[in-house]
Short mmCIF file of C-alpha atoms in Angstrom, two decimals:
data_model
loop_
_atom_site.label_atom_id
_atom_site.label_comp_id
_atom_site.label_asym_id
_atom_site.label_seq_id
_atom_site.Cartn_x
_atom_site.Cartn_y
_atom_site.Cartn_z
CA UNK A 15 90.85 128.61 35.17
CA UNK A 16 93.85 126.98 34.12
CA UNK A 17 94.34 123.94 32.74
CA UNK A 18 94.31 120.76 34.75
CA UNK A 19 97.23 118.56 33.89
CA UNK A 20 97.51 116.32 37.04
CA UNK A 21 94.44 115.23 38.94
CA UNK A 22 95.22 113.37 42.93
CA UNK A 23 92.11 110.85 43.74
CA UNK A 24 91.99 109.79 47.71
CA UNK A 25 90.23 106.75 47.57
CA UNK A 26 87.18 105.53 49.89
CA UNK A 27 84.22 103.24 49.79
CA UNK A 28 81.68 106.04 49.42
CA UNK A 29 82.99 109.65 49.54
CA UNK A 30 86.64 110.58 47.50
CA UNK A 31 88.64 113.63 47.76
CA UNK A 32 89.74 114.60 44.29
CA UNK A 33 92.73 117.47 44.03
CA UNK A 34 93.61 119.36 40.76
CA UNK A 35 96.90 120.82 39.79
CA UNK A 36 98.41 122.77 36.71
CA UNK A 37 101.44 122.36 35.09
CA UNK A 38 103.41 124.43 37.96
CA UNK A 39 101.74 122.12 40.47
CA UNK A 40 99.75 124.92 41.97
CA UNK A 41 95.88 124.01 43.25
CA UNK A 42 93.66 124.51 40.64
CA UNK A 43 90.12 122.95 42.41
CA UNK A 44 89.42 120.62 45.22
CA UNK A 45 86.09 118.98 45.15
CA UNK A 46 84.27 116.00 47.50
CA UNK A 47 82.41 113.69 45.36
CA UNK A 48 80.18 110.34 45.93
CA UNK A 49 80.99 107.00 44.16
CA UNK A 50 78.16 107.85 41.49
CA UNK A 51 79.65 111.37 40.84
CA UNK A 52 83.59 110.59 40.46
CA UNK A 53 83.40 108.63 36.90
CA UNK A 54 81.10 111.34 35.59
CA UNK A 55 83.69 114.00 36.98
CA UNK A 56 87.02 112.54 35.54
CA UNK A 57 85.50 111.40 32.27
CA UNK A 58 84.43 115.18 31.79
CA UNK A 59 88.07 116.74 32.50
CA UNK A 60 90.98 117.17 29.78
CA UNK A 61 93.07 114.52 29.42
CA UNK A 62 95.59 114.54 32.63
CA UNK A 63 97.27 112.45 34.79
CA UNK A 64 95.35 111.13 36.97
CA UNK A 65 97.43 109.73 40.25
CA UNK A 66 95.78 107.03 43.62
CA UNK A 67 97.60 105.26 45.87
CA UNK A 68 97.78 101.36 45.18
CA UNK A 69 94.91 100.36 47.57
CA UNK A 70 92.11 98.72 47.34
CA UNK A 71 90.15 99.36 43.90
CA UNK A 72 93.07 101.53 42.74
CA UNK A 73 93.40 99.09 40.17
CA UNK A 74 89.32 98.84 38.92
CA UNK A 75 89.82 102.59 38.94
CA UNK A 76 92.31 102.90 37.49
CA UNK A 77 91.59 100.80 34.10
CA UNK A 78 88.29 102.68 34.01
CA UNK A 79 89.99 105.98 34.52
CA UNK A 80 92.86 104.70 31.40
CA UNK A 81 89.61 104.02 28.99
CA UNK A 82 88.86 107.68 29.58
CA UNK A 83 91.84 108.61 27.74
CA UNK A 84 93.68 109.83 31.00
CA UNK A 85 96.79 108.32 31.81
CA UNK A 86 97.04 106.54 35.16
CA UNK A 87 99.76 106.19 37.92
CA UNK A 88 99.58 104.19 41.24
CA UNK A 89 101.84 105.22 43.88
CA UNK A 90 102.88 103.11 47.20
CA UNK A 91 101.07 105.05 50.12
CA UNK A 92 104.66 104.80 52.04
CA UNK A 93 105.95 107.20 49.28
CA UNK A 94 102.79 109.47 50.06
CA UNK A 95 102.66 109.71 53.51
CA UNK A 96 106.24 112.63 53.74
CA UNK A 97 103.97 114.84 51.42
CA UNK A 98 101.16 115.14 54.18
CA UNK A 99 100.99 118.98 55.32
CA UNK A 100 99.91 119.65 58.44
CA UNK A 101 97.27 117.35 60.31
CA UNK A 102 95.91 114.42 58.03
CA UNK A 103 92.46 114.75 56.24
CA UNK A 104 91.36 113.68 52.91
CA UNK A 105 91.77 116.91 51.25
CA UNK A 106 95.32 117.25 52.50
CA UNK A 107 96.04 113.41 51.51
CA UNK A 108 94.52 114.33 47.89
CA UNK A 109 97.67 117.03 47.75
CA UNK A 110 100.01 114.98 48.58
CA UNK A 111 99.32 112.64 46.33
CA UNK A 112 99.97 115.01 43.96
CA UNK A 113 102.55 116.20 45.91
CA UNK A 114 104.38 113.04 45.47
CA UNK A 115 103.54 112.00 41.95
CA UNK A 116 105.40 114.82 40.61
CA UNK A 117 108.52 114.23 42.04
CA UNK A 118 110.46 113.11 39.29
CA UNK A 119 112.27 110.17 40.73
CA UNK A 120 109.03 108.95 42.06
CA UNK A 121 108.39 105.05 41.57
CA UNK A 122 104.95 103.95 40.61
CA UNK A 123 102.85 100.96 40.84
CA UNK A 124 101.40 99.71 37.57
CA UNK A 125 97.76 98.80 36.84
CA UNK A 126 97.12 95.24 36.65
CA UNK A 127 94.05 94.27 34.33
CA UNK A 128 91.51 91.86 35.52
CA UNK A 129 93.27 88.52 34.54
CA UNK A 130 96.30 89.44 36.67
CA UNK A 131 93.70 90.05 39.37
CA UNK A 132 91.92 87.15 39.25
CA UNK A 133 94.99 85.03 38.99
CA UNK A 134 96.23 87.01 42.53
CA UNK A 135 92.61 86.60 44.04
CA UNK A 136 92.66 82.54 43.46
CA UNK A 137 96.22 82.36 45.32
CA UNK A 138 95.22 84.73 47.92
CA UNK A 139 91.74 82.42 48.47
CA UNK A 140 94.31 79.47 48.25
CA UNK A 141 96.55 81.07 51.25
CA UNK A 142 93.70 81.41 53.19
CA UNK A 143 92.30 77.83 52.66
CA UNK A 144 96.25 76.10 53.50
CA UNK A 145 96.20 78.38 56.65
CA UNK A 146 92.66 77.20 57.81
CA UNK A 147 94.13 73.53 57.18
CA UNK A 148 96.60 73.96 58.97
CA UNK A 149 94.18 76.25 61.64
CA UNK A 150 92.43 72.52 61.60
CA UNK A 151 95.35 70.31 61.45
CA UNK A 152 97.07 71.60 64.83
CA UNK A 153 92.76 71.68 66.45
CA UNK A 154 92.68 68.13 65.95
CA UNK A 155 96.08 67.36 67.28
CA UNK A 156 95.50 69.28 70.24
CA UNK A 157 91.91 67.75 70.79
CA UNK A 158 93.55 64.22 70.45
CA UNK A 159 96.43 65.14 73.12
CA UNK A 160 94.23 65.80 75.83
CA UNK A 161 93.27 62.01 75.87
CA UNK A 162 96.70 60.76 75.45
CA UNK A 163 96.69 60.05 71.29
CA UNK A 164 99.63 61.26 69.33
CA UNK A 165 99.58 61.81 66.26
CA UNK A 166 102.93 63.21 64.26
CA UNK A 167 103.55 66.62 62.54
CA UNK A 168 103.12 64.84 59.25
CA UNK A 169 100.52 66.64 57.46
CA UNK A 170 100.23 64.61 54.65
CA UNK A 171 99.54 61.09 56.53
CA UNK A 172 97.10 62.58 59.54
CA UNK A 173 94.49 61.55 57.30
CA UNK A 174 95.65 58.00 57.73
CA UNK A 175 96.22 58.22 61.60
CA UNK A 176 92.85 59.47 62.20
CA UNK A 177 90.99 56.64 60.17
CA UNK A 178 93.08 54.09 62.71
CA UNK A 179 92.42 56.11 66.00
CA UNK A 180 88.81 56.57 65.34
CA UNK A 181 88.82 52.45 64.98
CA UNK A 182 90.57 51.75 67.65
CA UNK A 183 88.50 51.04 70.82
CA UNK A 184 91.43 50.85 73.13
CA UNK A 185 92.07 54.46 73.40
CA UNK A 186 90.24 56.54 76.05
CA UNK A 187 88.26 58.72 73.19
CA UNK A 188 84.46 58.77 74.79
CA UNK A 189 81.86 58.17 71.73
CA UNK A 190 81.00 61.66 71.95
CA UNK A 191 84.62 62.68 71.15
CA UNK A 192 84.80 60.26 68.29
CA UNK A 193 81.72 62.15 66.74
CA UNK A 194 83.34 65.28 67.47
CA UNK A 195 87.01 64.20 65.39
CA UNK A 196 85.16 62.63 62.20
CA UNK A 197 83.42 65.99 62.04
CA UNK A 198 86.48 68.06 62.08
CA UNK A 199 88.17 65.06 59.78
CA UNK A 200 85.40 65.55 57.00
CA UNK A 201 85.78 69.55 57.21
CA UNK A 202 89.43 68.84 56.97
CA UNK A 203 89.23 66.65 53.87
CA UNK A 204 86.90 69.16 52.30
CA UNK A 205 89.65 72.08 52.66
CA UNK A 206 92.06 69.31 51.31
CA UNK A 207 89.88 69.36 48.08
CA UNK A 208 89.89 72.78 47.84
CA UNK A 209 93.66 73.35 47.85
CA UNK A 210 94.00 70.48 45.35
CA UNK A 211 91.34 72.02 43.17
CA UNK A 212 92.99 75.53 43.28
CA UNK A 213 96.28 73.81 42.42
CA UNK A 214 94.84 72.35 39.74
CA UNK A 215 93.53 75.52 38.61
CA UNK A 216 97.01 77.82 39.15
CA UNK A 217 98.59 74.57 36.87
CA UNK A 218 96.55 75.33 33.97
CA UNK A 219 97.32 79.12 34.01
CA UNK A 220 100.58 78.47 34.03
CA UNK A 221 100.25 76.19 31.10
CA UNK A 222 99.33 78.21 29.26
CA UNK A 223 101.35 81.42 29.96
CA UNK A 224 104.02 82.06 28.08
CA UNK A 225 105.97 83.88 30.87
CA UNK A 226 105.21 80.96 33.31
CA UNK A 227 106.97 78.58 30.92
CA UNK A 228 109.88 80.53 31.04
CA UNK A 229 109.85 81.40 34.75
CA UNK A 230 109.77 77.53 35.78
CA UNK A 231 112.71 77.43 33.85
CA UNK A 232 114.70 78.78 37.04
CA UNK A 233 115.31 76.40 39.32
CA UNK A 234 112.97 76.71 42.98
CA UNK A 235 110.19 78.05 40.72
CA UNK A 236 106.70 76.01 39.85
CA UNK A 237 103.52 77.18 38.58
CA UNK A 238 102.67 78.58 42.13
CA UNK A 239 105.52 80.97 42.57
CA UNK A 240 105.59 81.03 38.33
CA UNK A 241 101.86 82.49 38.62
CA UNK A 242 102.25 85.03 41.08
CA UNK A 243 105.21 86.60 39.95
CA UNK A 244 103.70 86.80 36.42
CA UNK A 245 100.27 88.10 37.61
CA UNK A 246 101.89 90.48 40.77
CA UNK A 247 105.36 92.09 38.50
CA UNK A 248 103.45 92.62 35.21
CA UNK A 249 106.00 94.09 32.84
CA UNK A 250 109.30 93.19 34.20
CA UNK A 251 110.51 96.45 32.19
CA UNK A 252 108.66 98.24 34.55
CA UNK A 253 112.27 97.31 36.71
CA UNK A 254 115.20 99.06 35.62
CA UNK A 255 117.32 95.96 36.74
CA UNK A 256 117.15 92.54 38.08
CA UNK A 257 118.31 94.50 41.68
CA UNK A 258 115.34 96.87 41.32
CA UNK A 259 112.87 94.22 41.12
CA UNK A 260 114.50 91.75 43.97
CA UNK A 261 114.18 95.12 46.38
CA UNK A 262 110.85 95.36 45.67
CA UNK A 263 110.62 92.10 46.84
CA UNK A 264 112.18 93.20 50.11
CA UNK A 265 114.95 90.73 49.26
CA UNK A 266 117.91 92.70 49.64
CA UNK A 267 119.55 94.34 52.92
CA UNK A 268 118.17 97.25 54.97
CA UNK A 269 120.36 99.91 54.32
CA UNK A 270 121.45 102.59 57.02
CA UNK A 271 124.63 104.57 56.08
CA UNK A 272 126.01 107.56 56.97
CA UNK A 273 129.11 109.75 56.57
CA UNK A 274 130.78 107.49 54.06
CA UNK A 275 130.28 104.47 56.07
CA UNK A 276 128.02 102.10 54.89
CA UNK A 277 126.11 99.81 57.24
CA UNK A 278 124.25 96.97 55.65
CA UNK A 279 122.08 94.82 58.11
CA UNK A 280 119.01 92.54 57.55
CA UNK A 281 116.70 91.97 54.43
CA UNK A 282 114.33 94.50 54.20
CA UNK A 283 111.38 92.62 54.06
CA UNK A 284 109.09 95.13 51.95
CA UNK A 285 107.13 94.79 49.31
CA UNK A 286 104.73 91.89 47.81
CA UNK A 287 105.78 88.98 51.49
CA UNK A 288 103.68 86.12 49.81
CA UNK A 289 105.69 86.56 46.64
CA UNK A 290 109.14 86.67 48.66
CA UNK A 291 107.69 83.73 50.43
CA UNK A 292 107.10 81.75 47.34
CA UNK A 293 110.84 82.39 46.30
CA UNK A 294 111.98 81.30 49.72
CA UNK A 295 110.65 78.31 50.47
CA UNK A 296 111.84 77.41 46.61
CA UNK A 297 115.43 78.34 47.21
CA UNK A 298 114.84 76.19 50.58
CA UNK A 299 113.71 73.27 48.16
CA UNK A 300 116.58 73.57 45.48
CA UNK A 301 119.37 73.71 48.97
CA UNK A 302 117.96 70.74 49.95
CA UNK A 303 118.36 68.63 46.74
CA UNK A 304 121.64 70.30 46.10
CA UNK A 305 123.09 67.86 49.15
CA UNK A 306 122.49 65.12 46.49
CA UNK A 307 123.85 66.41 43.48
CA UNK A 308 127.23 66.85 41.92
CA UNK A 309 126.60 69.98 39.06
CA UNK A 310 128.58 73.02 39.46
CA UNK A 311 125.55 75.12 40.63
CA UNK A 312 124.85 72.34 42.99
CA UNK A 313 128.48 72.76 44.56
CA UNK A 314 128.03 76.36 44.85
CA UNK A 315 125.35 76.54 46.99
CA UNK A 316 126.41 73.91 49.13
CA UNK A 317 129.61 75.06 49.69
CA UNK A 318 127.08 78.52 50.32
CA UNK A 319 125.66 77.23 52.59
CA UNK A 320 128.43 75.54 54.51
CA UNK A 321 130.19 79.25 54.60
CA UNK A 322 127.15 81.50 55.68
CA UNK A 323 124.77 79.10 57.14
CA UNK A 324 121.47 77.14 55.91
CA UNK A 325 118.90 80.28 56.71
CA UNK A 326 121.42 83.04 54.82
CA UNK A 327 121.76 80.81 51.87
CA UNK A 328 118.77 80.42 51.21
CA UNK A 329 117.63 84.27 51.24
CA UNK A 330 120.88 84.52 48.43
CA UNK A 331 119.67 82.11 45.94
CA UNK A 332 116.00 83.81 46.48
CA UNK A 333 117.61 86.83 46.12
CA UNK A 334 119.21 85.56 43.01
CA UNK A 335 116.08 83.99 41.13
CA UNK A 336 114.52 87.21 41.60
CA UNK A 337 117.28 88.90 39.71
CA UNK A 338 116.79 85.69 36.90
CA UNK A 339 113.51 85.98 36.78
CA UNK A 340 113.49 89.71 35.68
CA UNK A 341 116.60 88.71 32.95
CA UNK A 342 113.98 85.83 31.56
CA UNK A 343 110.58 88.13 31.95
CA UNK A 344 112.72 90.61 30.05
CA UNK A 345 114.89 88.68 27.57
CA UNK A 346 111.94 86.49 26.85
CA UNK A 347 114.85 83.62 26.89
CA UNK A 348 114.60 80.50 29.11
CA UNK A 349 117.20 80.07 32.35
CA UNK A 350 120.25 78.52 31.32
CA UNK A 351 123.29 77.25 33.77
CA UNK A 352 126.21 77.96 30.86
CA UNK A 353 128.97 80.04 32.70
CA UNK A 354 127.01 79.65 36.26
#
């Protein structure tokens, strides 16, 4: 048998498809195995490379897989899929993988340990617990429309306007109804807590990250957006270039040329949305205190945003912190505005 040097893992809850190849990239053994049987497999086989796609528990696999000695790679299922022969199974998506990986201007995903998790799990729990608020926010104003109570948009004062329509005995709210709002009130306050407590929490880690620090140097970035980028990028030298790592972020425009023509439309939207998200709404944050201000940087993006429009400018200077933040993650040097 020749020797294995790259090893393609299709990942599953319960049964995985694992594909070996030699050197030439020919098949040297394809084997089914259950959860209990693939770490006793791998941790048998030479060292290799051992390539998954970046799905769920590539990442627990793949640090367990790296303290075997092998060396890991993750690769973006998009960049999988083309390899797929023939009709789609698990042995055939095991190939490909393999397939794929040894192209050799293939990109890969690196492994994030379990702090970088973590950090990603407590903002994901956080997006979920703003969305139910909100979920609960728009419930109550809807309840409190059907009797003829307003209430505004506000978010941060419905607290207030619920306390004073609950007291109020002119309103046509039956007692039944009133019952009914204070319980959705206290459920809201409780989800209130929670997003204050994981703010808290996402604070601290960014206190005391090094990388945060410098991050929140850039204008439009706080510990939120500081803390995901840190825990979701990694090694910024993973990017070749402050352009590589703002298209990963789907911040830069779909291309589609052709013939020598080039045709530039839209962003394209891929890669990590809540981190491009994050960047967004802080670019939409620094345009709006920009009106205010008088500093060079200040002038440029209104006058920006006077030439392209409000939306557009704010995708640039997203685009453009993106590009910072790999200089700063890379540099290890704070922003500056000298020569901006």
């Amino acid at each position: 048998m020749k020797r294995v040097t790259m090893v393609g893992i299709d990942l599953a809850k319960n049964v995985f498809l694992i594909h070996g190849a030699d050197e030439d990239g020919r098949k040297v053994f394809s084997k089914k195995l259950s959860r209990g049987q693939l770490a006793e497999f791998v941790v048998k086989l030479e060292k290799c490379t051992v390539v998954m796609e970046a799905c769920s528990s590539a990442h627990y696999w793949g640090r367990k897989f790296t303290q075997m000695g092998h060396e890991v790679k993750l690769i973006s299922p998009q960049f999988v899929k083309p390899f797929v022969k023939s009709n789609k199974n698990d042995a055939k998506d095991a190939e490909a993988i393999v397939e794929a990986a040894s192209r050799p201007s293939m990109r890969f995903v690196s492994v994030k340990n379990t702090e970088q998790q973590e950090i990603l799990s407590l903002h994901r729990v956080r997006e979920q617990v703003v969305a139910n608020k909100t979920a609960l926010i728009n419930e109550i104003r809807g309840l409190l429309g059907e009797y003829g109570v307003i209430i505004p948009k506000q978010a941060a004062s419905i607290g207030k306007h619920i306390v004073e329509i609950l007291e109020d005995a002119t309103n046509e709210l039956t007692d039944n109804m009133r019952v009914l709002i204070q319980d959705l009130y206290e459920e809201l306050k409780r989800l209130i807590d929670r997003v204050q407590r994981y703010d808290a929490q996402i604070k601290q880690v960014s206190q005391k990250s090094e990388t945060c620090k410098l991050l929140e140097s850039i204008p439009g970035v706080g510990p939120t957006t500081s803390t995901a980028m840190a825990a979701s990028i990694g090694n910024a030298r993973n990017f070749k270039n402050g352009r590589e790592l703002s298209a990963w972020l789907g911040l830069v425009p779909r291309q589609y040329s052709s013939g020598g023509k080039q045709v530039l439309g839209r962003i394209s939207k891929r890669g990590d949305i809540y981190v491009r998200k994050l960047l967004v709404h802080g670019a939409r944050t620094v345009l709006r205190y920009a009106k205010d201000k008088e500093d060079v940087v200040s002038k440029k993006w209104n006058a920006l945003a006077e030439r392209i429009g409000h939306n557009k400018a704010c995708i640039a200077i997203a685009n453009r912190n993106a590009r910072v933040a790999w200089a700063v993650m890379t540099s290890g040097s704070p922003y500056r505005t000298e020569g901006v």
